[in-house]
PDB file of C-alpha atoms and ligand atoms in Angstrom:
ATOM      1  CA  MET A   1      56.052  -8.182 -35.217  1.00 51.00           C
ATOM      2  CA  LYS A   2      54.226  -5.278 -36.855  1.00 55.00           C
ATOM      3  CA  LYS A   3      52.209  -7.725 -38.925  1.00 58.00           C
ATOM      4  CA  LEU A   4      51.263  -9.672 -35.865  1.00 57.00           C
ATOM      5  CA  LYS A   5      50.056  -6.498 -34.216  1.00 63.00           C
ATOM      6  CA  LEU A   6      47.985  -5.640 -37.275  1.00 57.00           C
ATOM      7  CA  VAL A   7      46.420  -9.107 -37.352  1.00 59.00           C
ATOM      8  CA  SER A   8      45.508  -8.934 -33.702  1.00 63.00           C
ATOM      9  CA  THR A   9      44.048  -5.456 -34.139  1.00 57.00           C
ATOM     10  CA  VAL A  10      41.933  -6.665 -37.046  1.00 54.00           C
ATOM     11  CA  LEU A  11      40.804  -9.648 -35.016  1.00 54.00           C
ATOM     12  CA  MET A  12      39.976  -7.416 -32.088  1.00 58.00           C
ATOM     13  CA  VAL A  13      37.881  -5.073 -34.228  1.00 51.00           C
ATOM     14  CA  ALA A  14      36.095  -8.027 -35.839  1.00 54.00           C
ATOM     15  CA  PHE A  15      35.365  -9.436 -32.422  1.00 53.00           C
ATOM     16  CA  LEU A  16      33.964  -6.143 -31.149  1.00 50.00           C
ATOM     17  CA  LEU A  17      31.796  -5.795 -34.243  1.00 48.00           C
ATOM     18  CA  LEU A  18      30.479  -9.293 -33.694  1.00 49.00           C
ATOM     19  CA  LEU A  19      29.732  -8.507 -30.065  1.00 48.00           C
ATOM     20  CA  SER A  20      27.810  -5.367 -30.865  1.00 49.00           C
ATOM     21  CA  ALA A  21      25.931  -7.174 -33.632  1.00 45.00           C
ATOM     22  CA  CYS A  22      24.831  -9.776 -31.085  1.00 42.00           C
ATOM     23  CA  GLY A  23      23.773  -7.045 -28.692  1.00 42.00           C
ATOM     24  CA  THR A  24      21.503  -5.322 -31.125  1.00 41.00           C
ATOM     25  CA  SER A  25      20.066  -8.383 -32.820  1.00 39.00           C
ATOM     26  CA  LYS A  26      18.894  -9.656 -29.442  1.00 47.00           C
ATOM     27  CA  SER A  27      16.867  -6.532 -28.824  1.00 47.00           C
ATOM     28  CA  GLY A  28      15.598  -6.385 -32.382  1.00 53.00           C
ATOM     29  CA  GLY A  29      17.694  -3.382 -33.338  1.00 54.00           C
ATOM     30  CA  GLU A  30      16.464  -1.064 -30.612  1.00 64.00           C
ATOM     31  CA  GLU A  31      18.172  -0.333 -27.319  1.00 71.00           C
ATOM     32  CA  LYS A  32      16.532  -2.102 -24.400  1.00 79.00           C
ATOM     33  CA  LYS A  33      16.092   0.243 -21.503  1.00 93.00           C
ATOM     34  CA  THR A  34      17.023   0.000 -17.857  1.00 98.00           C
ATOM     35  CA  LEU A  35      14.028  -0.842 -15.704  1.00 98.00           C
ATOM     36  CA  ARG A  36      13.417   1.012 -12.467  1.00 98.00           C
ATOM     37  CA  VAL A  37      12.596  -1.501  -9.734  1.00 98.00           C
ATOM     38  CA  VAL A  38      11.228  -0.297  -6.397  1.00 98.00           C
ATOM     39  CA  THR A  39      11.197  -2.189  -3.123  1.00 98.00           C
ATOM     40  CA  ASP A  40      10.638  -1.983   0.627  1.00 98.00           C
ATOM     41  CA  ALA A  41      14.032  -3.154   1.832  1.00 98.00           C
ATOM     42  CA  ALA A  42      12.940  -3.966   5.396  1.00 98.00           C
ATOM     43  CA  TYR A  43      11.842  -7.571   4.970  1.00 98.00           C
ATOM     44  CA  ALA A  44      14.805  -9.889   5.419  1.00 98.00           C
ATOM     45  CA  PRO A  45      15.731 -12.282   3.914  1.00 98.00           C
ATOM     46  CA  PHE A  46      13.783 -11.130   0.848  1.00 98.00           C
ATOM     47  CA  GLU A  47      14.844  -7.473   0.681  1.00 98.00           C
ATOM     48  CA  TYR A  48      16.896  -5.571   3.229  1.00 98.00           C
ATOM     49  CA  GLN A  49      19.831  -3.239   3.523  1.00 98.00           C
ATOM     50  CA  ASP A  50      23.280  -4.494   4.345  1.00 97.00           C
ATOM     51  CA  LYS A  51      26.052  -1.903   4.604  1.00 97.00           C
ATOM     52  CA  GLY A  52      24.059   0.475   2.458  1.00 94.00           C
ATOM     53  CA  GLU A  53      23.327  -2.124  -0.206  1.00 98.00           C
ATOM     54  CA  ILE A  54      19.918  -3.559  -1.033  1.00 98.00           C
ATOM     55  CA  VAL A  55      20.219  -7.347  -0.891  1.00 98.00           C
ATOM     56  CA  GLY A  56      18.086 -10.459  -0.460  1.00 98.00           C
ATOM     57  CA  PHE A  57      16.494 -13.326  -2.339  1.00 99.00           C
ATOM     58  CA  ASP A  58      13.998 -11.069  -4.117  1.00 99.00           C
ATOM     59  CA  ILE A  59      16.763  -8.734  -5.227  1.00 99.00           C
ATOM     60  CA  ASP A  60      18.875 -11.526  -6.726  1.00 99.00           C
ATOM     61  CA  PHE A  61      15.753 -12.975  -8.287  1.00 99.00           C
ATOM     62  CA  VAL A  62      14.462  -9.777  -9.901  1.00 99.00           C
ATOM     63  CA  LYS A  63      17.936  -9.029 -11.273  1.00 98.00           C
ATOM     64  CA  ALA A  64      18.158 -12.504 -12.820  1.00 98.00           C
ATOM     65  CA  VAL A  65      14.690 -12.177 -14.351  1.00 98.00           C
ATOM     66  CA  ILE A  66      15.248  -8.725 -15.807  1.00 98.00           C
ATOM     67  CA  LYS A  67      18.637  -9.701 -17.167  1.00 98.00           C
ATOM     68  CA  GLU A  68      17.051 -12.769 -18.745  1.00 98.00           C
ATOM     69  CA  ALA A  69      14.453 -10.500 -20.366  1.00 98.00           C
ATOM     70  CA  GLY A  70      17.286  -8.431 -21.820  1.00 97.00           C
ATOM     71  CA  TYR A  71      16.876  -5.204 -19.855  1.00 98.00           C
ATOM     72  CA  GLY A  72      19.134  -3.311 -17.494  1.00 98.00           C
ATOM     73  CA  VAL A  73      18.029  -3.017 -13.872  1.00 98.00           C
ATOM     74  CA  LYS A  74      18.252  -0.466 -11.092  1.00 98.00           C
ATOM     75  CA  VAL A  75      16.743  -1.287  -7.678  1.00 98.00           C
ATOM     76  CA  GLU A  76      15.686   1.449  -5.300  1.00 98.00           C
ATOM     77  CA  HIS A  77      14.336   1.324  -1.744  1.00 98.00           C
ATOM     78  CA  VAL A  78      11.232   3.496  -1.506  1.00 98.00           C
ATOM     79  CA  GLY A  79       9.188   1.829   1.271  1.00 98.00           C
ATOM     80  CA  TRP A  80       6.012  -0.274   1.192  1.00 98.00           C
ATOM     81  CA  ASP A  81       3.202   2.225   0.571  1.00 98.00           C
ATOM     82  CA  PRO A  82       5.217   4.219  -2.002  1.00 98.00           C
ATOM     83  CA  ILE A  83       5.690   1.027  -4.054  1.00 98.00           C
ATOM     84  CA  PHE A  84       1.995   1.008  -4.889  1.00 98.00           C
ATOM     85  CA  VAL A  85       1.922   4.739  -5.575  1.00 98.00           C
ATOM     86  CA  GLU A  86       4.887   4.473  -7.938  1.00 98.00           C
ATOM     87  CA  ILE A  87       3.564   1.458  -9.816  1.00 98.00           C
ATOM     88  CA  GLU A  88       0.117   2.978 -10.141  1.00 98.00           C
ATOM     89  CA  GLY A  89       1.631   6.269 -11.330  1.00 98.00           C
ATOM     90  CA  LYS A  90       4.017   4.364 -13.615  1.00 98.00           C
ATOM     91  CA  THR A  91       7.055   6.146 -12.204  1.00 98.00           C
ATOM     92  CA  ALA A  92       8.549   2.696 -11.645  1.00 98.00           C
ATOM     93  CA  ASP A  93       8.458  -0.268 -14.020  1.00 98.00           C
ATOM     94  CA  VAL A  94       8.496  -3.138 -11.546  1.00 98.00           C
ATOM     95  CA  ALA A  95       8.175  -3.663  -7.790  1.00 99.00           C
ATOM     96  CA  VAL A  96       9.641  -6.597  -5.898  1.00 99.00           C
ATOM     97  CA  SER A  97       8.813  -6.921  -2.214  1.00 98.00           C
ATOM     98  CA  SER A  98       7.433 -10.349  -1.320  1.00 99.00           C
ATOM     99  CA  ILE A  99       4.173  -9.006  -2.731  1.00 99.00           C
ATOM    100  CA  THR A 100       1.332 -11.510  -2.498  1.00 99.00           C
ATOM    101  CA  ILE A 101      -0.860 -11.833  -5.572  1.00 98.00           C
ATOM    102  CA  THR A 102      -4.401 -11.068  -4.360  1.00 98.00           C
ATOM    103  CA  PRO A 103      -7.646 -10.502  -6.298  1.00 98.00           C
ATOM    104  CA  GLU A 104      -7.982  -7.008  -4.739  1.00 98.00           C
ATOM    105  CA  ARG A 105      -4.533  -5.948  -5.894  1.00 98.00           C
ATOM    106  CA  GLN A 106      -5.170  -7.458  -9.314  1.00 98.00           C
ATOM    107  CA  GLU A 107      -7.950  -4.941  -9.809  1.00 98.00           C
ATOM    108  CA  SER A 108      -5.444  -2.089  -9.864  1.00 98.00           C
ATOM    109  CA  TYR A 109      -2.155  -3.768 -10.817  1.00 98.00           C
ATOM    110  CA  ASP A 110      -0.725  -6.543 -12.910  1.00 98.00           C
ATOM    111  CA  PHE A 111       1.508  -9.296 -11.575  1.00 98.00           C
ATOM    112  CA  THR A 112       3.908 -11.643 -13.259  1.00 98.00           C
ATOM    113  CA  VAL A 113       3.351 -15.376 -12.857  1.00 98.00           C
ATOM    114  CA  PRO A 114       4.038 -16.506  -9.254  1.00 98.00           C
ATOM    115  CA  TYR A 115       7.617 -17.024  -8.101  1.00 98.00           C
ATOM    116  CA  PHE A 116       7.343 -17.879  -4.411  1.00 98.00           C
ATOM    117  CA  LEU A 117       5.049 -19.808  -2.095  1.00 98.00           C
ATOM    118  CA  SER A 118       4.403 -18.244   1.292  1.00 98.00           C
ATOM    119  CA  LYS A 119       1.887 -18.024   4.118  1.00 98.00           C
ATOM    120  CA  ASN A 120       1.447 -15.888   7.185  1.00 98.00           C
ATOM    121  CA  GLU A 121       2.790 -16.961  10.549  1.00 98.00           C
ATOM    122  CA  ILE A 122       2.769 -15.706  14.138  1.00 98.00           C
ATOM    123  CA  LEU A 123       5.810 -14.411  16.007  1.00 99.00           C
ATOM    124  CA  VAL A 124       5.570 -14.525  19.817  1.00 98.00           C
ATOM    125  CA  PRO A 125       7.846 -14.510  22.848  1.00 98.00           C
ATOM    126  CA  LYS A 126       8.796 -18.066  23.867  1.00 98.00           C
ATOM    127  CA  GLY A 127       6.275 -19.573  26.249  1.00 96.00           C
ATOM    128  CA  SER A 128       3.423 -17.327  25.071  1.00 98.00           C
ATOM    129  CA  THR A 129      -0.130 -18.603  25.600  1.00 98.00           C
ATOM    130  CA  ILE A 130      -0.734 -17.947  21.891  1.00 98.00           C
ATOM    131  CA  LYS A 131      -0.533 -21.366  20.229  1.00 98.00           C
ATOM    132  CA  SER A 132      -2.715 -20.791  17.143  1.00 98.00           C
ATOM    133  CA  ALA A 133      -4.444 -17.964  15.263  1.00 97.00           C
ATOM    134  CA  LYS A 134      -7.594 -18.241  17.360  1.00 96.00           C
ATOM    135  CA  ASP A 135      -5.548 -17.431  20.468  1.00 98.00           C
ATOM    136  CA  LEU A 136      -4.870 -14.021  18.904  1.00 97.00           C
ATOM    137  CA  ASP A 137      -8.447 -13.031  19.739  1.00 96.00           C
ATOM    138  CA  GLY A 138      -8.365 -10.211  22.271  1.00 95.00           C
ATOM    139  CA  LYS A 139      -4.569  -9.967  22.100  1.00 97.00           C
ATOM    140  CA  LYS A 140      -2.502  -7.016  20.976  1.00 98.00           C
ATOM    141  CA  ILE A 141      -1.127  -7.704  17.527  1.00 98.00           C
ATOM    142  CA  ALA A 142       1.353  -5.820  15.339  1.00 98.00           C
ATOM    143  CA  VAL A 143       1.385  -6.037  11.546  1.00 98.00           C
ATOM    144  CA  GLN A 144       2.855  -4.085   8.681  1.00 98.00           C
ATOM    145  CA  ASN A 145       0.205  -1.716   7.349  1.00 98.00           C
ATOM    146  CA  GLY A 146      -1.390  -2.766   4.062  1.00 98.00           C
ATOM    147  CA  THR A 147      -0.118  -6.330   4.043  1.00 98.00           C
ATOM    148  CA  THR A 148      -2.012  -9.594   3.797  1.00 98.00           C
ATOM    149  CA  ALA A 149      -1.296 -10.051   7.526  1.00 98.00           C
ATOM    150  CA  GLN A 150      -3.430  -6.991   8.258  1.00 98.00           C
ATOM    151  CA  THR A 151      -6.275  -8.277   6.078  1.00 97.00           C
ATOM    152  CA  ILE A 152      -6.206 -11.703   7.716  1.00 97.00           C
ATOM    153  CA  VAL A 153      -6.231 -10.375  11.277  1.00 97.00           C
ATOM    154  CA  GLU A 154      -9.004  -7.910  10.392  1.00 97.00           C
ATOM    155  CA  ASN A 155     -11.048 -10.676   8.798  1.00 96.00           C
ATOM    156  CA  LEU A 156     -10.658 -12.754  11.929  1.00 95.00           C
ATOM    157  CA  TYR A 157     -11.099 -10.124  14.621  1.00 94.00           C
ATOM    158  CA  GLY A 158     -12.746  -7.119  13.016  1.00 91.00           C
ATOM    159  CA  LYS A 159     -11.730  -4.097  10.986  1.00 90.00           C
ATOM    160  CA  ASN A 160     -11.907  -1.651  13.843  1.00 84.00           C
ATOM    161  CA  ASN A 161      -9.998  -3.868  16.192  1.00 88.00           C
ATOM    162  CA  ASP A 162      -8.223  -1.369  18.436  1.00 93.00           C
ATOM    163  CA  LYS A 163      -5.813  -4.083  19.526  1.00 96.00           C
ATOM    164  CA  LEU A 164      -4.335  -4.213  16.043  1.00 97.00           C
ATOM    165  CA  LYS A 165      -1.311  -1.941  15.655  1.00 98.00           C
ATOM    166  CA  LYS A 166      -0.223  -1.154  12.113  1.00 98.00           C
ATOM    167  CA  PHE A 167       3.328  -0.157  11.263  1.00 98.00           C
ATOM    168  CA  GLU A 168       4.926   1.352   8.205  1.00 98.00           C
ATOM    169  CA  ASN A 169       7.421  -1.499   7.961  1.00 98.00           C
ATOM    170  CA  ASN A 170       7.742  -4.945   9.444  1.00 98.00           C
ATOM    171  CA  ASN A 171      10.890  -4.200  11.450  1.00 98.00           C
ATOM    172  CA  LEU A 172       8.920  -1.631  13.449  1.00 98.00           C
ATOM    173  CA  ALA A 173       6.216  -4.228  14.130  1.00 98.00           C
ATOM    174  CA  ILE A 174       8.852  -6.626  15.474  1.00 98.00           C
ATOM    175  CA  LEU A 175      10.421  -3.843  17.539  1.00 98.00           C
ATOM    176  CA  GLU A 176       7.040  -3.256  19.156  1.00 98.00           C
ATOM    177  CA  LEU A 177       6.932  -6.925  20.170  1.00 98.00           C
ATOM    178  CA  LYS A 178      10.456  -6.651  21.549  1.00 98.00           C
ATOM    179  CA  ASN A 179       9.431  -3.644  23.607  1.00 98.00           C
ATOM    180  CA  GLY A 180       6.399  -5.487  24.976  1.00 98.00           C
ATOM    181  CA  GLY A 181       3.872  -3.178  23.275  1.00 98.00           C
ATOM    182  CA  VAL A 182       2.100  -6.143  21.632  1.00 98.00           C
ATOM    183  CA  ASP A 183       1.685  -9.884  22.244  1.00 98.00           C
ATOM    184  CA  ALA A 184       2.375 -11.052  18.698  1.00 98.00           C
ATOM    185  CA  VAL A 185       3.388 -10.080  15.180  1.00 98.00           C
ATOM    186  CA  VAL A 186       1.820 -11.629  12.084  1.00 98.00           C
ATOM    187  CA  ALA A 187       3.977 -11.645   8.936  1.00 99.00           C
ATOM    188  CA  ASP A 188       5.218 -13.959   6.181  1.00 99.00           C
ATOM    189  CA  ASN A 189       6.562 -17.294   7.433  1.00 98.00           C
ATOM    190  CA  THR A 190      10.049 -17.035   5.972  1.00 98.00           C
ATOM    191  CA  VAL A 191      10.531 -13.589   7.485  1.00 98.00           C
ATOM    192  CA  VAL A 192       9.277 -14.702  10.892  1.00 98.00           C
ATOM    193  CA  GLU A 193      11.374 -17.873  10.915  1.00 98.00           C
ATOM    194  CA  THR A 194      14.498 -16.071   9.740  1.00 98.00           C
ATOM    195  CA  TYR A 195      14.060 -13.521  12.525  1.00 98.00           C
ATOM    196  CA  VAL A 196      13.719 -16.251  15.171  1.00 98.00           C
ATOM    197  CA  LYS A 197      16.816 -18.004  13.873  1.00 98.00           C
ATOM    198  CA  ASN A 198      18.986 -14.891  13.570  1.00 97.00           C
ATOM    199  CA  ASN A 199      17.986 -13.308  16.887  1.00 98.00           C
ATOM    200  CA  PRO A 200      18.177 -16.035  19.552  1.00 98.00           C
ATOM    201  CA  LYS A 201      18.684 -13.443  22.278  1.00 98.00           C
ATOM    202  CA  ASP A 202      15.163 -12.103  21.703  1.00 98.00           C
ATOM    203  CA  ASN A 203      13.713 -15.449  22.807  1.00 98.00           C
ATOM    204  CA  PHE A 204      10.963 -15.491  20.205  1.00 98.00           C
ATOM    205  CA  GLU A 205       9.298 -18.494  18.607  1.00 98.00           C
ATOM    206  CA  PHE A 206       7.052 -18.924  15.589  1.00 98.00           C
ATOM    207  CA  ILE A 207       3.560 -20.414  15.464  1.00 98.00           C
ATOM    208  CA  GLU A 208       2.242 -21.989  12.268  1.00 98.00           C
ATOM    209  CA  ASP A 209      -1.479 -22.340  11.639  1.00 98.00           C
ATOM    210  CA  ASP A 210      -2.418 -23.872   8.316  1.00 96.00           C
ATOM    211  CA  THR A 211      -6.140 -23.633   8.934  1.00 95.00           C
ATOM    212  CA  ALA A 212      -6.121 -19.864   9.518  1.00 96.00           C
ATOM    213  CA  PHE A 213      -3.332 -18.921   7.109  1.00 98.00           C
ATOM    214  CA  GLU A 214      -3.731 -19.930   3.495  1.00 97.00           C
ATOM    215  CA  LYS A 215      -1.144 -20.419   0.781  1.00 98.00           C
ATOM    216  CA  GLU A 216      -0.018 -17.166  -0.825  1.00 98.00           C
ATOM    217  CA  PHE A 217       2.091 -16.620  -3.929  1.00 98.00           C
ATOM    218  CA  TYR A 218       4.422 -13.721  -4.557  1.00 98.00           C
ATOM    219  CA  GLY A 219       4.599 -12.035  -7.940  1.00 98.00           C
ATOM    220  CA  LEU A 220       6.470  -9.082  -9.383  1.00 99.00           C
ATOM    221  CA  LEU A 221       4.136  -6.078  -9.361  1.00 99.00           C
ATOM    222  CA  LEU A 222       3.618  -4.138 -12.600  1.00 98.00           C
ATOM    223  CA  PRO A 223       1.469  -1.216 -13.708  1.00 98.00           C
ATOM    224  CA  LYS A 224      -1.915  -2.331 -15.012  1.00 98.00           C
ATOM    225  CA  GLY A 225      -1.562  -3.119 -18.692  1.00 98.00           C
ATOM    226  CA  SER A 226       2.239  -3.025 -18.577  1.00 98.00           C
ATOM    227  CA  LYS A 227       3.815  -4.021 -21.866  1.00 97.00           C
ATOM    228  CA  LEU A 228       6.589  -5.708 -19.897  1.00 98.00           C
ATOM    229  CA  LYS A 229       4.340  -8.445 -18.591  1.00 98.00           C
ATOM    230  CA  ALA A 230       4.823 -10.855 -21.496  1.00 98.00           C
ATOM    231  CA  ASP A 231       8.628 -10.490 -21.443  1.00 98.00           C
ATOM    232  CA  LEU A 232       8.870 -10.786 -17.666  1.00 98.00           C
ATOM    233  CA  ASP A 233       6.520 -13.766 -17.432  1.00 98.00           C
ATOM    234  CA  LYS A 234       8.655 -15.549 -19.973  1.00 98.00           C
ATOM    235  CA  ALA A 235      11.806 -14.634 -18.084  1.00 98.00           C
ATOM    236  CA  VAL A 236      10.400 -15.769 -14.702  1.00 98.00           C
ATOM    237  CA  LYS A 237       9.538 -19.152 -16.210  1.00 98.00           C
ATOM    238  CA  LYS A 238      12.968 -19.393 -17.810  1.00 98.00           C
ATOM    239  CA  VAL A 239      14.806 -18.558 -14.587  1.00 98.00           C
ATOM    240  CA  ILE A 240      12.754 -21.218 -12.786  1.00 98.00           C
ATOM    241  CA  ASP A 241      13.297 -23.794 -15.557  1.00 98.00           C
ATOM    242  CA  ASN A 242      17.008 -23.255 -16.076  1.00 98.00           C
ATOM    243  CA  GLY A 243      17.963 -23.821 -12.443  1.00 98.00           C
ATOM    244  CA  THR A 244      18.872 -20.208 -11.574  1.00 98.00           C
ATOM    245  CA  TYR A 245      15.884 -20.039  -9.241  1.00 98.00           C
ATOM    246  CA  ALA A 246      16.915 -23.183  -7.347  1.00 98.00           C
ATOM    247  CA  LYS A 247      20.454 -21.852  -7.036  1.00 98.00           C
ATOM    248  CA  LEU A 248      19.277 -18.574  -5.519  1.00 98.00           C
ATOM    249  CA  TYR A 249      16.772 -20.379  -3.308  1.00 98.00           C
ATOM    250  CA  LYS A 250      19.494 -22.604  -1.893  1.00 98.00           C
ATOM    251  CA  LYS A 251      21.787 -19.629  -1.406  1.00 98.00           C
ATOM    252  CA  TRP A 252      19.227 -17.767   0.696  1.00 98.00           C
ATOM    253  CA  PHE A 253      17.141 -20.507   2.333  1.00 97.00           C
ATOM    254  CA  ASP A 254      19.522 -23.460   2.409  1.00 95.00           C
ATOM    255  CA  VAL A 255      16.916 -25.848   0.982  1.00 96.00           C
ATOM    256  CA  GLU A 256      15.651 -26.988  -2.424  1.00 97.00           C
ATOM    257  CA  PRO A 257      12.551 -25.180  -3.693  1.00 97.00           C
ATOM    258  CA  ASP A 258       9.387 -26.993  -4.723  1.00 96.00           C
ATOM    259  CA  VAL A 259       9.300 -25.633  -8.264  1.00 97.00           C
ATOM    260  CA  GLN A 260       6.431 -27.899  -9.277  1.00 97.00           C
ATOM    261  CA  ILE A 261       4.029 -25.970  -7.072  1.00 97.00           C
ATOM    262  CA  LEU A 262       5.026 -22.765  -8.927  1.00 97.00           C
ATOM    263  CA  LYS A 263       4.704 -24.388 -12.343  1.00 95.00           C
ATOM    264  CA  ASP A 264       1.232 -25.624 -11.438  1.00 96.00           C
ATOM    265  CA  GLN A 265       0.276 -21.954 -10.993  1.00 95.00           C
ATOM    266  CA  GLN A 266       1.687 -20.721 -14.308  1.00 92.00           C
TER     267      GLN A 266
HETATM  268  N1  LIG B   1       3.360 -10.873   1.437  1.00 75.22           N
HETATM  269  C1  LIG B   1       2.770  -9.850   2.199  1.00 75.22           C
HETATM  270  C2  LIG B   1       1.904  -8.968   1.351  1.00 75.22           C
HETATM  271  O1  LIG B   1       2.015  -8.953   0.166  1.00 75.22           O
HETATM  272  C3  LIG B   1       3.777  -8.987   2.949  1.00 75.22           C
HETATM  273  C4  LIG B   1       4.833  -8.368   2.090  1.00 75.22           C
HETATM  274  C5  LIG B   1       5.640  -7.313   2.810  1.00 75.22           C
HETATM  275  N2  LIG B   1       6.824  -7.003   2.077  1.00 75.22           N
HETATM  276  C6  LIG B   1       7.730  -6.116   2.455  1.00 75.22           C
HETATM  277  N3  LIG B   1       8.812  -5.970   1.745  1.00 75.22           N
HETATM  278  N4  LIG B   1       7.530  -5.376   3.495  1.00 75.22           N
HETATM  279  O2  LIG B   1       1.086  -8.264   1.820  1.00 75.22           O
END
């Protein structure tokens, strides 16, 4: 009996040694750190708070990517504008927040390769006279401040359009529509459609307009020149290639993703 115990102890120790050897060899001998990820958790189903927890497709995705890259991960809700301050000031390593890759943002930040195809869409009360983007002209519109929705509406109807109301987060923009303060909200299609589906009592509908709203791709936002970019790009591609991405996509959106369109962008 004693012998058996000794053998199992030896085996146990050998196993633990093996485990730790694996751990270090993977990171080339040095400890890989825990990355600080910031988000604006007010954009369901991508990032939102549920019983005090930050959840959503983006959150599952960024965790899978960072794990794949061999780092630890800690996600924190800081809000939309602070994301850009933190990434620029390098107080955070990564931001995930349905952030569209745009040439303007690329001047000040780096992005990983794209991981999601999106476009803007209009949210209106059912039966609204707004049937396309051109019907937004002269109407009161709510957007989240500093998003692509704001840029698009400003490009269409002027930068000093006093009918455009800008909110700190998208939930406040939708609340304004609910309260009758505006005629429409412009935001990312998945967010708009999820809201319509989950809030039937609000009696909202969504309006697509492929001529006014172009394809957009989300990327993970990184400080300019971030040394993590190579590792994270590789990990994003891996997570897309190994089926993890499709699994998460189905979990959150109930449909298969078109991964080819992402690969064509890589
Ligand atoms: N995709 C849009 C943009 O990059 C909106 C993103 C808003 N995300 C959020 N978590 N509030 O401008």
